[in-house]
Coordinates of C-alpha atoms in Angstrom, one line a residue:
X1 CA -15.5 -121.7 -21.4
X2 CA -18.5 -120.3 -22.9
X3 CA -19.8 -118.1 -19.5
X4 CA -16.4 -116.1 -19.8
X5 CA -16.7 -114.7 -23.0
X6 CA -20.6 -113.9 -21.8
X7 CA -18.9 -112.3 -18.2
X8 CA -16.6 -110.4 -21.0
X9 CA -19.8 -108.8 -22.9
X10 CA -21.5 -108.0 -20.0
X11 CA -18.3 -106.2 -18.5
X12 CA -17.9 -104.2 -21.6
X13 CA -22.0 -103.5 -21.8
X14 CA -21.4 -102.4 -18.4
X15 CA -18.6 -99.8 -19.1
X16 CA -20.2 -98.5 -21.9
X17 CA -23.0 -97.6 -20.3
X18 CA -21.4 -95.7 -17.6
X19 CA -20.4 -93.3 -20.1
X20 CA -22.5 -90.6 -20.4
X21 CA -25.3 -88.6 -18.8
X22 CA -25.9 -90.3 -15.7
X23 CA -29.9 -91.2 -15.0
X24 CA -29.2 -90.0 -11.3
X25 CA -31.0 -85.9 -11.3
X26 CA -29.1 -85.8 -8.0
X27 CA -25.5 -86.0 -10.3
X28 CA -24.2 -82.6 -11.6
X29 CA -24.1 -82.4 -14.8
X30 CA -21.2 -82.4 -16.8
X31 CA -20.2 -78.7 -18.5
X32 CA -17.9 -78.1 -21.6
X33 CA -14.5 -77.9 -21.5
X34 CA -13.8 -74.0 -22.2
X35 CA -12.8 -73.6 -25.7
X36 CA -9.4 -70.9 -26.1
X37 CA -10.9 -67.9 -27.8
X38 CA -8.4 -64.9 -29.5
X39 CA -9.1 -61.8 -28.2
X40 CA -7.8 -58.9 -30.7
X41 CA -4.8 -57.1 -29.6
X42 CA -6.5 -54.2 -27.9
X43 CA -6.6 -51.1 -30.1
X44 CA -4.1 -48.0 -28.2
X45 CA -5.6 -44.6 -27.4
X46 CA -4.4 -41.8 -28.9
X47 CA -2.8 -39.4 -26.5
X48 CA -5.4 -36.2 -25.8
X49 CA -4.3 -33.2 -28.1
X50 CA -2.6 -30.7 -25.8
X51 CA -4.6 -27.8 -24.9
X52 CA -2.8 -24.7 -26.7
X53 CA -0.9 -22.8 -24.6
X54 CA -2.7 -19.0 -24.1
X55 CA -0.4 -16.2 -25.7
X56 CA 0.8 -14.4 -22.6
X57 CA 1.1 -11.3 -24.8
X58 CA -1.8 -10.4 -26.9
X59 CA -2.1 -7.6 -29.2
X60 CA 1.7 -7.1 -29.0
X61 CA 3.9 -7.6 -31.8
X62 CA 6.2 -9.9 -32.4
X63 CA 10.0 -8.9 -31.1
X64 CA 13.3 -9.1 -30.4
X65 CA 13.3 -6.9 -28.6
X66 CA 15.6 -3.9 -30.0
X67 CA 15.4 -0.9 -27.6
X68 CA 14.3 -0.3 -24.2
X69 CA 13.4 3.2 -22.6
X70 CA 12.7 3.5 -18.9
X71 CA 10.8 6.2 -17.6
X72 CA 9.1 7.9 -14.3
X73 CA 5.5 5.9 -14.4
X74 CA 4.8 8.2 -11.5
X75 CA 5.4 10.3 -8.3
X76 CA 3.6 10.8 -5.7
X77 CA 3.7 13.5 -2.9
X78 CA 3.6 10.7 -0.2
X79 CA 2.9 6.9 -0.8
X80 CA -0.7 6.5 -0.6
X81 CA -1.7 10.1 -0.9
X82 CA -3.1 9.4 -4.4
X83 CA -1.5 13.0 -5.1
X84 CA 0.5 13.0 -8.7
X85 CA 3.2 15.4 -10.6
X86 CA 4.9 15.3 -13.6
X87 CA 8.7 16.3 -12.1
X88 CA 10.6 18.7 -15.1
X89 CA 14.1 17.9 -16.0
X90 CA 16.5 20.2 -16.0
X91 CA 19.0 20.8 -18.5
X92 CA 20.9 17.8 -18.0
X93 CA 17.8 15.8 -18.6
X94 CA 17.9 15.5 -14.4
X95 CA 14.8 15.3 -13.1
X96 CA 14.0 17.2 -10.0
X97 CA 12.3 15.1 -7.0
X98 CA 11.4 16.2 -3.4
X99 CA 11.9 14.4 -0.3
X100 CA 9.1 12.0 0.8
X101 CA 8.1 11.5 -2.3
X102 CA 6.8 7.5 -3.6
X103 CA 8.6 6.9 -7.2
X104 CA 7.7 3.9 -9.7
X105 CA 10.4 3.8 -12.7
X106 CA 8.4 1.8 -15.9
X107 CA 10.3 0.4 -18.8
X108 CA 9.1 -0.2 -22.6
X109 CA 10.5 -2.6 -25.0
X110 CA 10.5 -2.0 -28.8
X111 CA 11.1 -4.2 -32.2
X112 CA 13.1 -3.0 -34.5
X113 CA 9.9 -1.6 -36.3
X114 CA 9.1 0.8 -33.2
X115 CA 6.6 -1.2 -31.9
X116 CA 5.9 -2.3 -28.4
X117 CA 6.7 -5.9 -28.4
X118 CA 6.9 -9.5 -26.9
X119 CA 9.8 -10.1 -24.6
X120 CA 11.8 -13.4 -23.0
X121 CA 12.7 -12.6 -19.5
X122 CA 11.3 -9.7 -17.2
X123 CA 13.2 -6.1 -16.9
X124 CA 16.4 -6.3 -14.2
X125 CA 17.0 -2.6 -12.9
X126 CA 20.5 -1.4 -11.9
X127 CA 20.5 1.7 -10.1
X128 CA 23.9 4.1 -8.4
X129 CA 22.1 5.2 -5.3
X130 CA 25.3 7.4 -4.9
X131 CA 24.1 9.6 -1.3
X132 CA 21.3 7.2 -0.4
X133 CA 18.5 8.9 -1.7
X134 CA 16.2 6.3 -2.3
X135 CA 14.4 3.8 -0.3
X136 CA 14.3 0.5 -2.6
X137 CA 10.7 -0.8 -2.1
X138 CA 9.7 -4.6 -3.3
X139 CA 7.4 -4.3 -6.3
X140 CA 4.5 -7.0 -7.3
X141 CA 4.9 -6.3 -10.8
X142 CA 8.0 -6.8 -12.3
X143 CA 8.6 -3.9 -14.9
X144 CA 7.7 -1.4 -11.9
X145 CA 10.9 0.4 -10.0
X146 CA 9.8 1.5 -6.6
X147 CA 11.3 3.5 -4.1
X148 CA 10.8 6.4 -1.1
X149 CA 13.0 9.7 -1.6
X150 CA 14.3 9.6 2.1
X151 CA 17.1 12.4 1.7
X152 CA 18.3 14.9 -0.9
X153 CA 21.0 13.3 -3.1
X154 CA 21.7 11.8 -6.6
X155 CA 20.6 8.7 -8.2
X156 CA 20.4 7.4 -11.5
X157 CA 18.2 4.0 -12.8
X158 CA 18.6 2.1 -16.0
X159 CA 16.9 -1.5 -16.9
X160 CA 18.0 -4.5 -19.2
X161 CA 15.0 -6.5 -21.2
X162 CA 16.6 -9.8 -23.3
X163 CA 20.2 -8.2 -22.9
X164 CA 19.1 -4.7 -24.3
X165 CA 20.0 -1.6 -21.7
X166 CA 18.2 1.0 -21.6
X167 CA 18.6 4.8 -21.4
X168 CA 19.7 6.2 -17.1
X169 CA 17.2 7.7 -15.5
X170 CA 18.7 10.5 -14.0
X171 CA 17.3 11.9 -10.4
X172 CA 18.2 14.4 -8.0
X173 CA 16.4 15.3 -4.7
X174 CA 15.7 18.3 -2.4
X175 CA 13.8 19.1 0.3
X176 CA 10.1 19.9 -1.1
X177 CA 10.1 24.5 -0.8
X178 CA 7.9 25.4 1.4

């Protein structure tokens, strides 16, 4: 009875010195358990500040606009001939145009105050091409009215900025005099 309680030490000398760093270099060796660590919440970036937007009209004055006036810009003897005139009106403010000529119609908005302002939506010309005088041309900037005098006739242009009309431009045209 006595060499059990001796076989019971030894068995608990023997566990207990399992536990532990083992003697053997050829054993791993035992890491840490990973401890949880709290992160902060990370911090949100501010949006980027948008770029301001360039003003598409500087140096002109704020609007409505409040008139319109559309105008000959230019006529030339034949498109591309780089040969100018000022046509006269007649009495009936008409102006007078000769056949093969190259006309660009302009328009101007105005404030209230007179000045040449800012407006919302490009001109839109209406024109009564009553004999077929002109030859519509395409224009790459869009205040600009373009067209070829093919025939003598009778025409008349007027243009609309933000809902504002403007004054006709009144044309007739005949065969240049010789």
């Amino acid at each position: 009875m006595r060499i059990a309680p001796i076989a019971g030490v030894a068995a608990l000398v023997l566990v207990v010195s399992s536990c532990g760093k083992s003697q053997d270099p050829a054993a791993p060796t035992a890491s840490p358990s990973p401890v949880a660590q709290v992160t902060p919440p990370p911090t949100p970036t501010p949006p980027p500040a948008p770029a301001p937007t360039p003003d598409p009209f500087p140096g002109l004055a704020a609007g409505p606009v409040a008139s319109v006036k559309a105008y000959l810009k230019s006529v030339e003897s034949s498109h591309g001939s780089q040969q100018f005139r000022s046509p006269a009106k007649d009495a009936n403010e008409v102006f007078t145009l000769y056949v093969g000529e190259f006309v660009t119609i302009d328009s101007t908005q105005r404030n209230r105050a007179g000045q040449v302002c800012r407006w919302n939506r490009n001109p839109v010309y209406f024109w009564d091409n009553f004999d077929d005088m002109m030859d519509v041309r395409d224009s790459p900037e869009p205040f600009f009215f373009r067209f070829l005098v093919t025939k003598p006739g009778f025409a008349q242009v007027t243009s609309k900025i933000d809902g504002i009309e403007s004054n006709d431009v009144k044309m007739r045209a005949v065969v240049r005099p010789k």
